[in-house]
Amino acid sequence: MRDFRSPPGSARNGEQLWTIREVASHYGLTLRALRFYEDRGLLRSCREGPTRLYDAATRRRVEVIMKGKQLGFTLTEIRSLIEVSNGNGAPVIGLALEDSQIVEQIELLKQQRAGIDRAIEELCETQRRRGPGLREPTQLRSWTSA
Amino acid sequence: MRDFRSPPGSARNGEQLWTIREVASHYGLTLRALRFYEDRGLLRSCREGPTRLYDAATRRRVEVIMKGKQLGFTLTEIRSLIEVSNGNGAPVIGLALEDSQIVEQIELLKQQRAGIDRAIEELCETQRRRGPGLREPTQLRSWTSA
DNA sequence: TTGCTCCTCACGTCACGTGAGGTGGC
DNA sequence: TTGCTCCTCACGTCACGTGAGGTGGC
Protein backbone atom coordinates (compact mmCIF):
# COMPACT_ATOMS: atom_id res chain seq x y z
CA MET A 1 0.00 0.00 0.00
CA ARG A 2 0.91 3.59 -0.34
CA ASP A 3 2.83 5.48 2.32
CA PHE A 4 0.42 8.20 3.33
CA ARG A 5 3.20 10.18 4.95
CA SER A 6 4.81 10.81 1.60
CA PRO A 7 4.60 14.43 0.51
CA PRO A 8 1.89 15.69 -1.82
CA GLY A 9 2.71 14.85 -5.40
CA SER A 10 3.54 11.18 -5.21
CA ALA A 11 3.80 9.97 -8.74
CA ARG A 12 2.25 6.94 -10.37
CA ASN A 13 2.72 6.54 -14.10
CA GLY A 14 3.94 10.12 -14.19
CA GLU A 15 0.60 11.38 -12.68
CA GLN A 16 0.60 13.46 -9.52
CA LEU A 17 -1.67 11.59 -7.10
CA TRP A 18 -2.82 13.06 -3.79
CA THR A 19 -4.45 11.33 -0.85
CA ILE A 20 -7.81 12.51 0.39
CA ARG A 21 -6.10 14.13 3.37
CA GLU A 22 -3.72 16.04 1.15
CA VAL A 23 -6.57 17.32 -1.00
CA ALA A 24 -8.70 18.24 2.02
CA SER A 25 -5.83 20.05 3.70
CA HIS A 26 -4.85 21.88 0.52
CA TYR A 27 -8.36 23.16 -0.19
CA GLY A 28 -9.53 23.61 3.39
CA LEU A 29 -12.18 20.92 3.09
CA THR A 30 -13.03 17.97 5.34
CA LEU A 31 -12.57 14.32 4.44
CA ARG A 32 -16.31 13.92 4.87
CA ALA A 33 -17.04 16.67 2.37
CA LEU A 34 -14.84 15.09 -0.30
CA ARG A 35 -16.40 11.67 0.22
CA PHE A 36 -19.82 13.29 0.16
CA TYR A 37 -19.14 14.99 -3.18
CA GLU A 38 -18.08 11.64 -4.61
CA ASP A 39 -21.20 10.04 -3.18
CA ARG A 40 -23.31 12.65 -4.90
CA GLY A 41 -21.61 12.10 -8.23
CA LEU A 42 -19.67 15.37 -8.41
CA LEU A 43 -16.33 13.64 -8.12
CA ARG A 44 -14.80 10.36 -9.27
CA SER A 45 -11.53 9.59 -7.54
CA CYS A 46 -9.18 6.93 -8.81
CA ARG A 47 -8.93 4.10 -6.32
CA GLU A 48 -5.93 2.13 -5.14
CA GLY A 49 -7.80 -0.66 -3.47
CA PRO A 50 -10.28 1.08 -1.18
CA THR A 51 -8.11 4.18 -0.89
CA ARG A 52 -9.06 7.30 -2.82
CA LEU A 53 -6.40 9.05 -4.89
CA TYR A 54 -6.83 12.36 -6.66
CA ASP A 55 -5.11 13.21 -9.94
CA ALA A 56 -4.77 16.72 -11.39
CA ALA A 57 -8.06 16.58 -13.29
CA THR A 58 -9.99 15.49 -10.20
CA ARG A 59 -8.36 18.20 -8.15
CA ARG A 60 -9.51 20.71 -10.74
CA ARG A 61 -13.03 19.37 -10.32
CA VAL A 62 -12.72 20.01 -6.60
CA GLU A 63 -11.82 23.61 -7.35
CA VAL A 64 -14.82 23.96 -9.63
CA ILE A 65 -17.13 22.54 -6.96
CA MET A 66 -15.79 25.05 -4.47
CA LYS A 67 -16.26 27.87 -6.95
CA GLY A 68 -19.83 26.74 -7.56
CA LYS A 69 -20.53 26.75 -3.85
CA GLN A 70 -19.01 30.18 -3.44
CA LEU A 71 -21.36 31.42 -6.16
CA GLY A 72 -24.30 30.09 -4.18
CA PHE A 73 -25.24 27.06 -6.23
CA THR A 74 -26.43 23.80 -4.65
CA LEU A 75 -24.46 20.61 -5.14
CA THR A 76 -27.21 19.30 -7.42
CA GLU A 77 -26.89 22.37 -9.61
CA ILE A 78 -23.11 22.18 -9.60
CA ARG A 79 -23.20 18.57 -10.65
CA SER A 80 -25.27 19.27 -13.74
CA LEU A 81 -23.19 22.33 -14.58
CA ILE A 82 -19.97 20.32 -14.44
CA GLU A 83 -21.43 17.48 -16.43
CA VAL A 84 -22.49 19.73 -19.27
CA SER A 85 -19.12 21.42 -19.50
CA ASN A 86 -17.46 18.07 -19.92
CA GLY A 87 -19.72 17.04 -22.76
CA ASN A 88 -18.11 17.88 -26.07
CA GLY A 89 -14.61 17.95 -27.46
CA ALA A 90 -11.67 18.16 -25.13
CA PRO A 91 -12.50 17.64 -21.45
CA VAL A 92 -12.77 21.22 -20.28
CA ILE A 93 -13.41 21.36 -16.57
CA GLY A 94 -15.50 24.30 -15.44
CA LEU A 95 -18.97 25.60 -14.76
CA ALA A 96 -21.14 25.70 -17.86
CA LEU A 97 -23.36 28.64 -17.00
CA GLU A 98 -25.78 30.12 -19.49
CA ASP A 99 -26.40 33.86 -19.44
CA SER A 100 -29.90 33.36 -18.07
CA GLN A 101 -28.58 31.26 -15.21
CA ILE A 102 -26.10 33.97 -14.32
CA VAL A 103 -28.83 36.59 -14.30
CA GLU A 104 -31.10 34.45 -12.14
CA GLN A 105 -28.32 33.64 -9.70
CA ILE A 106 -27.41 37.30 -9.35
CA GLU A 107 -31.06 38.06 -8.65
CA LEU A 108 -31.21 35.33 -6.00
CA LEU A 109 -28.04 36.56 -4.33
CA LYS A 110 -29.28 40.15 -4.34
CA GLN A 111 -32.45 39.07 -2.59
CA GLN A 112 -30.45 37.26 0.04
CA ARG A 113 -28.27 40.31 0.47
CA ALA A 114 -31.30 42.53 0.85
CA GLY A 115 -32.55 40.36 3.70
CA ILE A 116 -29.18 40.49 5.41
CA ASP A 117 -29.01 44.25 4.90
CA ARG A 118 -32.38 44.68 6.58
CA ALA A 119 -31.22 42.56 9.52
CA ILE A 120 -28.00 44.55 9.92
CA GLU A 121 -29.99 47.76 9.69
CA GLU A 122 -32.32 46.74 12.49
CA LEU A 123 -29.57 45.51 14.74
CA CYS A 124 -27.55 48.70 14.23
CA GLU A 125 -30.67 50.75 14.85
CA THR A 126 -31.21 48.95 18.12
CA GLN A 127 -27.62 49.65 19.08
CA ARG A 128 -28.07 53.32 18.34
CA ARG A 129 -31.29 53.56 20.34
CA ARG A 130 -29.58 52.05 23.34
CA GLY A 131 -26.56 54.31 23.09
CA PRO A 132 -23.28 53.98 24.96
CA GLY A 133 -22.94 53.70 28.71
CA LEU A 134 -23.04 51.14 31.49
CA ARG A 135 -25.65 48.51 30.97
CA GLU A 136 -26.84 45.81 33.29
CA PRO A 137 -27.38 42.40 31.70
CA THR A 138 -31.10 42.82 32.27
CA GLN A 139 -34.16 42.28 30.17
CA LEU A 140 -34.05 44.32 27.04
CA ARG A 141 -37.42 44.84 25.48
CA SER A 142 -36.42 44.75 21.86
CA TRP A 143 -39.13 44.45 19.30
CA THR A 144 -41.94 43.92 21.74
CA SER A 145 -45.12 44.08 19.79
CA ALA A 146 -47.92 45.39 21.94
CA MET B 1 -66.00 21.20 18.42
CA ARG B 2 -65.13 24.56 17.00
CA ASP B 3 -66.30 25.69 13.60
CA PHE B 4 -63.05 26.28 11.73
CA ARG B 5 -64.81 28.32 9.09
CA SER B 6 -65.57 31.03 11.57
CA PRO B 7 -63.65 34.23 10.91
CA PRO B 8 -60.43 35.10 12.73
CA GLY B 9 -61.17 36.46 16.14
CA SER B 10 -63.53 33.85 17.52
CA ALA B 11 -63.89 34.63 21.19
CA ARG B 12 -63.64 32.35 24.18
CA ASN B 13 -63.82 33.93 27.64
CA GLY B 14 -63.31 37.27 25.94
CA GLU B 15 -59.99 36.11 24.44
CA GLN B 16 -59.41 36.27 20.70
CA LEU B 17 -58.52 32.72 19.65
CA TRP B 18 -57.22 31.85 16.19
CA THR B 19 -56.88 28.47 14.55
CA ILE B 20 -53.50 27.33 13.27
CA ARG B 21 -54.63 28.01 9.72
CA GLU B 22 -55.63 31.55 10.56
CA VAL B 23 -52.29 32.23 12.22
CA ALA B 24 -50.35 30.64 9.37
CA SER B 25 -52.27 32.58 6.76
CA HIS B 26 -51.94 35.86 8.64
CA TYR B 27 -48.18 35.60 9.09
CA GLY B 28 -47.35 33.81 5.85
CA LEU B 29 -46.19 30.68 7.64
CA THR B 30 -47.00 27.01 7.05
CA LEU B 31 -48.94 24.79 9.41
CA ARG B 32 -45.87 22.60 9.62
CA ALA B 33 -43.69 25.51 10.70
CA LEU B 34 -46.04 26.48 13.54
CA ARG B 35 -46.25 22.89 14.78
CA PHE B 36 -42.49 22.64 14.48
CA TYR B 37 -41.96 25.76 16.62
CA GLU B 38 -44.23 24.28 19.26
CA ASP B 39 -42.34 20.99 19.05
CA ARG B 40 -39.10 22.85 19.67
CA GLY B 41 -40.49 24.66 22.66
CA LEU B 42 -40.73 28.13 21.14
CA LEU B 43 -44.49 28.18 21.30
CA ARG B 44 -47.18 26.84 23.60
CA SER B 45 -50.62 26.94 22.05
CA CYS B 46 -53.73 26.49 24.08
CA ARG B 47 -55.55 23.30 23.12
CA GLU B 48 -59.21 22.61 22.61
CA GLY B 49 -58.96 18.85 22.59
CA PRO B 50 -56.27 18.08 20.05
CA THR B 51 -56.82 21.32 18.17
CA ARG B 52 -54.36 24.19 18.59
CA LEU B 53 -55.70 27.64 19.35
CA TYR B 54 -53.64 30.80 19.50
CA ASP B 55 -54.40 33.69 21.84
CA ALA B 56 -52.98 37.20 21.51
CA ALA B 57 -49.91 36.48 23.63
CA THR B 58 -49.04 33.39 21.60
CA ARG B 59 -49.50 35.30 18.38
CA ARG B 60 -47.06 37.88 19.69
CA ARG B 61 -44.58 35.08 20.31
CA VAL B 62 -44.99 34.05 16.69
CA GLU B 63 -44.08 37.57 15.65
CA VAL B 64 -41.01 37.51 17.86
CA ILE B 65 -39.91 34.19 16.38
CA MET B 66 -40.25 35.62 12.90
CA LYS B 67 -38.28 38.68 13.91
CA GLY B 68 -35.56 36.49 15.34
CA LYS B 69 -35.37 34.51 12.13
CA GLN B 70 -35.20 37.68 10.07
CA LEU B 71 -32.26 38.80 12.20
CA GLY B 72 -30.47 35.56 11.37
CA PHE B 73 -30.78 33.70 14.67
CA THR B 74 -31.36 29.95 14.84
CA LEU B 75 -34.50 28.58 16.47
CA THR B 76 -32.39 27.34 19.39
CA GLU B 77 -31.04 30.84 19.92
CA ILE B 78 -34.47 32.39 19.57
CA ARG B 79 -35.89 30.02 22.13
CA SER B 80 -33.39 31.01 24.80
CA LEU B 81 -33.77 34.70 23.92
CA ILE B 82 -37.53 34.52 24.34
CA GLU B 83 -37.32 32.57 27.55
CA VAL B 84 -35.01 35.10 29.15
CA SER B 85 -37.21 38.01 28.24
CA ASN B 86 -40.11 36.37 30.00
CA GLY B 87 -38.17 35.87 33.22
CA ASN B 88 -38.91 38.76 35.54
CA GLY B 89 -41.86 40.97 36.34
CA ALA B 90 -44.63 41.39 33.83
CA PRO B 91 -44.55 38.94 30.90
CA VAL B 92 -42.82 41.06 28.30
CA ILE B 93 -42.62 39.22 25.03
CA GLY B 94 -39.58 40.05 22.95
CA LEU B 95 -35.99 39.20 22.15
CA ALA B 96 -33.67 39.67 25.11
CA LEU B 97 -30.47 40.57 23.28
CA GLU B 98 -27.39 41.73 25.11
CA ASP B 99 -25.17 44.31 23.48
CA SER B 100 -22.45 41.74 22.89
CA GLN B 101 -24.89 39.45 21.13
CA ILE B 102 -25.96 42.26 18.85
CA VAL B 103 -22.37 43.05 17.98
CA GLU B 104 -21.57 39.41 17.28
CA GLN B 105 -24.66 38.96 15.14
CA ILE B 106 -23.87 42.05 13.10
CA GLU B 107 -20.38 40.68 12.56
CA LEU B 108 -21.77 37.32 11.44
CA LEU B 109 -24.21 38.95 9.04
CA LYS B 110 -21.50 41.18 7.59
CA GLN B 111 -19.37 38.13 6.86
CA GLN B 112 -22.28 36.47 5.11
CA ARG B 113 -22.88 39.63 3.12
CA ALA B 114 -19.23 39.81 2.14
CA GLY B 115 -19.42 36.29 0.73
CA ILE B 116 -22.53 37.16 -1.25
CA ASP B 117 -20.93 40.36 -2.49
CA ARG B 118 -17.95 38.42 -3.80
CA ALA B 119 -20.25 35.99 -5.57
CA ILE B 120 -22.25 38.79 -7.19
CA GLU B 121 -19.01 40.49 -8.20
CA GLU B 122 -17.71 37.41 -9.95
CA LEU B 123 -20.98 36.69 -11.73
CA CYS B 124 -21.27 40.28 -12.92
CA GLU B 125 -17.65 40.21 -14.03
CA THR B 126 -18.35 37.10 -16.08
CA GLN B 127 -21.32 38.84 -17.65
CA ARG B 128 -19.17 41.80 -18.58
CA ARG B 129 -16.44 39.65 -20.09
CA ARG B 130 -18.98 37.91 -22.26
CA GLY B 131 -20.59 41.13 -23.38
CA PRO B 132 -23.85 41.49 -25.29
CA GLY B 133 -24.67 39.77 -28.55
CA LEU B 134 -26.00 36.50 -29.89
CA ARG B 135 -24.84 33.52 -27.94
CA GLU B 136 -25.24 29.86 -28.65
CA PRO B 137 -26.18 27.68 -25.70
CA THR B 138 -22.76 26.08 -25.94
CA GLN B 139 -20.09 25.23 -23.45
CA LEU B 140 -18.90 28.26 -21.58
CA ARG B 141 -15.51 27.83 -20.05
CA SER B 142 -16.01 29.87 -16.95
CA TRP B 143 -13.50 29.51 -14.18
CA THR B 144 -11.53 26.74 -15.77
CA SER B 145 -8.41 26.31 -13.73
CA ALA B 146 -5.56 25.10 -15.84
C1' DT C 1 1.91 -3.59 20.09
C1' DT C 2 1.19 1.35 19.41
C1' DG C 3 0.04 4.86 16.29
C1' DC C 4 -0.73 6.45 12.29
C1' DT C 5 -3.61 6.16 7.90
C1' DC C 6 -7.56 4.77 5.21
C1' DC C 7 -12.42 2.84 4.73
C1' DT C 8 -17.79 2.10 5.22
C1' DC C 9 -21.97 2.41 7.65
C1' DA C 10 -25.22 5.03 9.96
C1' DC C 11 -27.30 8.26 13.08
C1' DG C 12 -27.45 13.45 14.19
C1' DT C 13 -28.21 18.45 12.85
C1' DC C 14 -30.97 22.34 10.78
C1' DA C 15 -35.68 23.97 9.52
C1' DC C 16 -38.87 22.46 7.84
C1' DG C 17 -41.68 19.75 3.24
C1' DT C 18 -44.55 16.09 2.19
C1' DG C 19 -47.44 12.48 2.18
C1' DA C 20 -49.98 8.66 5.04
C1' DG C 21 -53.65 7.57 7.78
C1' DG C 22 -57.20 8.88 11.01
C1' DT C 23 -60.71 12.21 13.41
C1' DG C 24 -64.74 15.48 13.84
C1' DG C 25 -68.57 18.67 12.67
C1' DC C 26 -71.47 20.76 8.90
C1' DT D 1 -71.55 10.38 1.91
C1' DT D 2 -68.63 14.22 0.37
C1' DG D 3 -65.67 17.84 1.69
C1' DC D 4 -63.84 20.52 4.63
C1' DT D 5 -60.94 20.94 8.98
C1' DC D 6 -57.77 19.30 12.45
C1' DC D 7 -54.27 15.84 14.29
C1' DT D 8 -49.90 12.63 14.79
C1' DC D 9 -46.32 9.91 12.97
C1' DA D 10 -42.50 9.46 10.10
C1' DC D 11 -39.58 9.63 6.13
C1' DG D 12 -37.24 13.08 2.85
C1' DT D 13 -34.17 17.20 1.89
C1' DC D 14 -29.74 19.90 2.29
C1' DA D 15 -24.70 19.59 3.22
C1' DC D 16 -22.36 17.76 5.74
C1' DG D 17 -20.56 16.45 11.36
C1' DT D 18 -19.55 12.81 14.25
C1' DG D 19 -18.62 8.71 16.19
C1' DA D 20 -18.41 3.34 15.67
C1' DG D 21 -15.94 -0.37 14.15
C1' DG D 22 -12.57 -2.40 11.08
C1' DT D 23 -8.21 -2.50 7.85
C1' DG D 24 -3.20 -1.96 6.46
C1' DG D 25 1.76 -0.69 6.53
C1' DC D 26 5.72 1.29 9.27
PDB file of C-alpha atoms in Angstrom, chain A residues 10-67:
ATOM      1  CA  SER A  10       3.537  11.184  -5.210  1.00  0.00           C
ATOM      2  CA  ALA A  11       3.804   9.973  -8.736  1.00  0.00           C
ATOM      3  CA  ARG A  12       2.253   6.942 -10.368  1.00  0.00           C
ATOM      4  CA  ASN A  13       2.716   6.542 -14.105  1.00  0.00           C
ATOM      5  CA  GLY A  14       3.939  10.115 -14.187  1.00  0.00           C
ATOM      6  CA  GLU A  15       0.603  11.377 -12.679  1.00  0.00           C
ATOM      7  CA  GLN A  16       0.596  13.457  -9.516  1.00  0.00           C
ATOM      8  CA  LEU A  17      -1.672  11.591  -7.102  1.00  0.00           C
ATOM      9  CA  TRP A  18      -2.815  13.059  -3.789  1.00  0.00           C
ATOM     10  CA  THR A  19      -4.446  11.335  -0.851  1.00  0.00           C
ATOM     11  CA  ILE A  20      -7.810  12.510   0.388  1.00  0.00           C
ATOM     12  CA  ARG A  21      -6.103  14.127   3.368  1.00  0.00           C
ATOM     13  CA  GLU A  22      -3.724  16.040   1.153  1.00  0.00           C
ATOM     14  CA  VAL A  23      -6.571  17.324  -0.996  1.00  0.00           C
ATOM     15  CA  ALA A  24      -8.699  18.237   2.025  1.00  0.00           C
ATOM     16  CA  SER A  25      -5.834  20.047   3.695  1.00  0.00           C
ATOM     17  CA  HIS A  26      -4.847  21.885   0.519  1.00  0.00           C
ATOM     18  CA  TYR A  27      -8.359  23.156  -0.187  1.00  0.00           C
ATOM     19  CA  GLY A  28      -9.534  23.608   3.393  1.00  0.00           C
ATOM     20  CA  LEU A  29     -12.184  20.916   3.085  1.00  0.00           C
ATOM     21  CA  THR A  30     -13.030  17.969   5.340  1.00  0.00           C
ATOM     22  CA  LEU A  31     -12.574  14.323   4.436  1.00  0.00           C
ATOM     23  CA  ARG A  32     -16.308  13.918   4.873  1.00  0.00           C
ATOM     24  CA  ALA A  33     -17.044  16.666   2.371  1.00  0.00           C
ATOM     25  CA  LEU A  34     -14.837  15.094  -0.305  1.00  0.00           C
ATOM     26  CA  ARG A  35     -16.400  11.668   0.224  1.00  0.00           C
ATOM     27  CA  PHE A  36     -19.816  13.292   0.158  1.00  0.00           C
ATOM     28  CA  TYR A  37     -19.138  14.988  -3.176  1.00  0.00           C
ATOM     29  CA  GLU A  38     -18.075  11.644  -4.607  1.00  0.00           C
ATOM     30  CA  ASP A  39     -21.197  10.041  -3.177  1.00  0.00           C
ATOM     31  CA  ARG A  40     -23.314  12.652  -4.899  1.00  0.00           C
ATOM     32  CA  GLY A  41     -21.606  12.096  -8.230  1.00  0.00           C
ATOM     33  CA  LEU A  42     -19.673  15.366  -8.407  1.00  0.00           C
ATOM     34  CA  LEU A  43     -16.329  13.639  -8.124  1.00  0.00           C
ATOM     35  CA  ARG A  44     -14.803  10.356  -9.267  1.00  0.00           C
ATOM     36  CA  SER A  45     -11.531   9.591  -7.545  1.00  0.00           C
ATOM     37  CA  CYS A  46      -9.180   6.928  -8.812  1.00  0.00           C
ATOM     38  CA  ARG A  47      -8.927   4.096  -6.320  1.00  0.00           C
ATOM     39  CA  GLU A  48      -5.929   2.127  -5.141  1.00  0.00           C
ATOM     40  CA  GLY A  49      -7.805  -0.656  -3.472  1.00  0.00           C
ATOM     41  CA  PRO A  50     -10.276   1.085  -1.177  1.00  0.00           C
ATOM     42  CA  THR A  51      -8.112   4.176  -0.888  1.00  0.00           C
ATOM     43  CA  ARG A  52      -9.062   7.303  -2.823  1.00  0.00           C
ATOM     44  CA  LEU A  53      -6.399   9.053  -4.885  1.00  0.00           C
ATOM     45  CA  TYR A  54      -6.829  12.363  -6.664  1.00  0.00           C
ATOM     46  CA  ASP A  55      -5.113  13.209  -9.942  1.00  0.00           C
ATOM     47  CA  ALA A  56      -4.769  16.716 -11.389  1.00  0.00           C
ATOM     48  CA  ALA A  57      -8.061  16.581 -13.291  1.00  0.00           C
ATOM     49  CA  THR A  58      -9.988  15.490 -10.201  1.00  0.00           C
ATOM     50  CA  ARG A  59      -8.360  18.199  -8.152  1.00  0.00           C
ATOM     51  CA  ARG A  60      -9.507  20.708 -10.744  1.00  0.00           C
ATOM     52  CA  ARG A  61     -13.030  19.375 -10.318  1.00  0.00           C
ATOM     53  CA  VAL A  62     -12.719  20.009  -6.601  1.00  0.00           C
ATOM     54  CA  GLU A  63     -11.818  23.609  -7.353  1.00  0.00           C
ATOM     55  CA  VAL A  64     -14.823  23.961  -9.634  1.00  0.00           C
ATOM     56  CA  ILE A  65     -17.126  22.540  -6.963  1.00  0.00           C
ATOM     57  CA  MET A  66     -15.785  25.054  -4.467  1.00  0.00           C
ATOM     58  CA  LYS A  67     -16.265  27.866  -6.955  1.00  0.00           C
TER      59      LYS A  67
END
